[in-house]
XYZ file of C-alpha atoms in Angstrom:
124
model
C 113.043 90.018 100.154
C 111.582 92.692 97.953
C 108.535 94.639 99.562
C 105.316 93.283 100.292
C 101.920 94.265 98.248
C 98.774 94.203 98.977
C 95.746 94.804 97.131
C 91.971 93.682 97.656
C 90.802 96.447 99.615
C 87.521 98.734 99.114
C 84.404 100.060 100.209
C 81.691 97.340 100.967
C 78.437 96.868 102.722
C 77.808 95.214 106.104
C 77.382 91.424 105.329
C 80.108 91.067 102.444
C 83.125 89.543 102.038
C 86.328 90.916 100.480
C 89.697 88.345 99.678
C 92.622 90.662 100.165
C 96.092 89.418 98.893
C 99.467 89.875 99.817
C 102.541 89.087 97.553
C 106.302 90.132 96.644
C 107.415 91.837 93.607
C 110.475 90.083 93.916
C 111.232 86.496 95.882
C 109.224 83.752 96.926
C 107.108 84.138 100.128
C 107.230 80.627 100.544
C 110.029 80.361 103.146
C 108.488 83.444 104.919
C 105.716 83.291 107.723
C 103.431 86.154 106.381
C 100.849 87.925 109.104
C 97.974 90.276 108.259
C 97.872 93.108 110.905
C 95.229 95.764 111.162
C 95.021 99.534 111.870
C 91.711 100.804 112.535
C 90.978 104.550 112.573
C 92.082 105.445 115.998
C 93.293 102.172 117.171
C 96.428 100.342 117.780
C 97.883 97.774 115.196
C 96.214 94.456 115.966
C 97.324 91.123 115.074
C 94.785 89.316 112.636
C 96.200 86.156 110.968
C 99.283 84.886 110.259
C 100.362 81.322 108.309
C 103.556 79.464 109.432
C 106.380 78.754 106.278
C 107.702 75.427 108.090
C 103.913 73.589 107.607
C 101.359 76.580 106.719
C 99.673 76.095 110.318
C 97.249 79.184 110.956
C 96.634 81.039 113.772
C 94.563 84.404 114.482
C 94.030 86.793 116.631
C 92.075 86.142 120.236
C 89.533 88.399 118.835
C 88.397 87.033 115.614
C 85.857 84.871 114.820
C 86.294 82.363 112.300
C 84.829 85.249 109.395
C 89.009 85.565 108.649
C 90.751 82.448 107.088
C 94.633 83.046 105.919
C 95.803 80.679 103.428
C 98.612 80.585 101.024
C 98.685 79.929 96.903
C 102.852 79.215 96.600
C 102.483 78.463 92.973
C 100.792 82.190 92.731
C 103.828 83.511 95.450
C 100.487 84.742 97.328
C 98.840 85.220 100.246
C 95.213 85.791 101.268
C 92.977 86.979 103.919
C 89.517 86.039 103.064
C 86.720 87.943 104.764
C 83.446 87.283 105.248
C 80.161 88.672 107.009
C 82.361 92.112 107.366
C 81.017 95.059 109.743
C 82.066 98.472 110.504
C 84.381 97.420 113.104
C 86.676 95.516 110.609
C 87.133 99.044 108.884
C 90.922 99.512 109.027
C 94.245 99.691 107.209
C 95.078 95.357 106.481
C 98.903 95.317 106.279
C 100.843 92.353 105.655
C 104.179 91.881 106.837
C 106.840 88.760 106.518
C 109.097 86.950 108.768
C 111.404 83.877 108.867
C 109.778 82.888 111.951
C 108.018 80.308 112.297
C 107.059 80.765 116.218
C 105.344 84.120 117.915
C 103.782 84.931 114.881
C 101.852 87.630 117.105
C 104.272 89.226 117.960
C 104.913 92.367 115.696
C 108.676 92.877 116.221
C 109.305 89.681 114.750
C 108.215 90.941 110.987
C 111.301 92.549 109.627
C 109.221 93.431 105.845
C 106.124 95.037 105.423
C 103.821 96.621 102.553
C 101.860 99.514 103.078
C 98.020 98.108 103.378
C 95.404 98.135 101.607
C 92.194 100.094 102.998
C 88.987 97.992 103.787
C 86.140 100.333 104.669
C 82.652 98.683 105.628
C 79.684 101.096 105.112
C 76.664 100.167 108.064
């Protein structure tokens, strides 16, 4: 699997939304599980999202509201995160990362490729 890329990111206000996208250079993402994680300035990584290969079932983190929704374009070889209603606290590092997995999708260890983020930055 070639590496992951992500792009998307920026500088927004409180209140907007922002799709970020993951994809591969190389190889199709559609027999990988693909998870959004999240590095806030500070924090620990924290699971956001990820979408299962076997049926593209979702799940997200305990955390999130339903502002996040993960989906997956296989005719594009992409995946997004779409944001909405963003605030300062969802400022952080979005990395996306792949796995053949298609159970424990929180569970970082289990995502053997990963890209190196894209920076979403919400001004207050």
């Amino acid at each position: 699997q070639a590496p992951l890329v992500e792009s998307g990111g920026g500088l927004v206000q409180t209140g907007d939304s922002l799709r970020l996208s993951c994809t591969a250079s190389e190889g199709s993402l559609s027999a990988y599980s693909i998870a959004w994680f999240r590095l806030p300035p500070g924090k620990s990584r924290e699971f956001v999202a990820a979408i299962n290969w076997s049926d593209n079932s979702t799940i997200y983190g305990d955390w999130l509201s339903s502002r996040f929704r993960i989906s997956r374009n296989s005719a594009q070889n992409t995946v997004y995160l779409q944001m909405s209603r963003l605030g300062p606290e969802d400022t952080a590092v979005y990395v996306c990362a792949a796995t053949r997995q298609n159970f424990g999708l929180k569970i970082e260890g289990f995502y053997k490729q990963w890209g190196q983020g894209t920076q979403v930055t919400v001004s207050s």
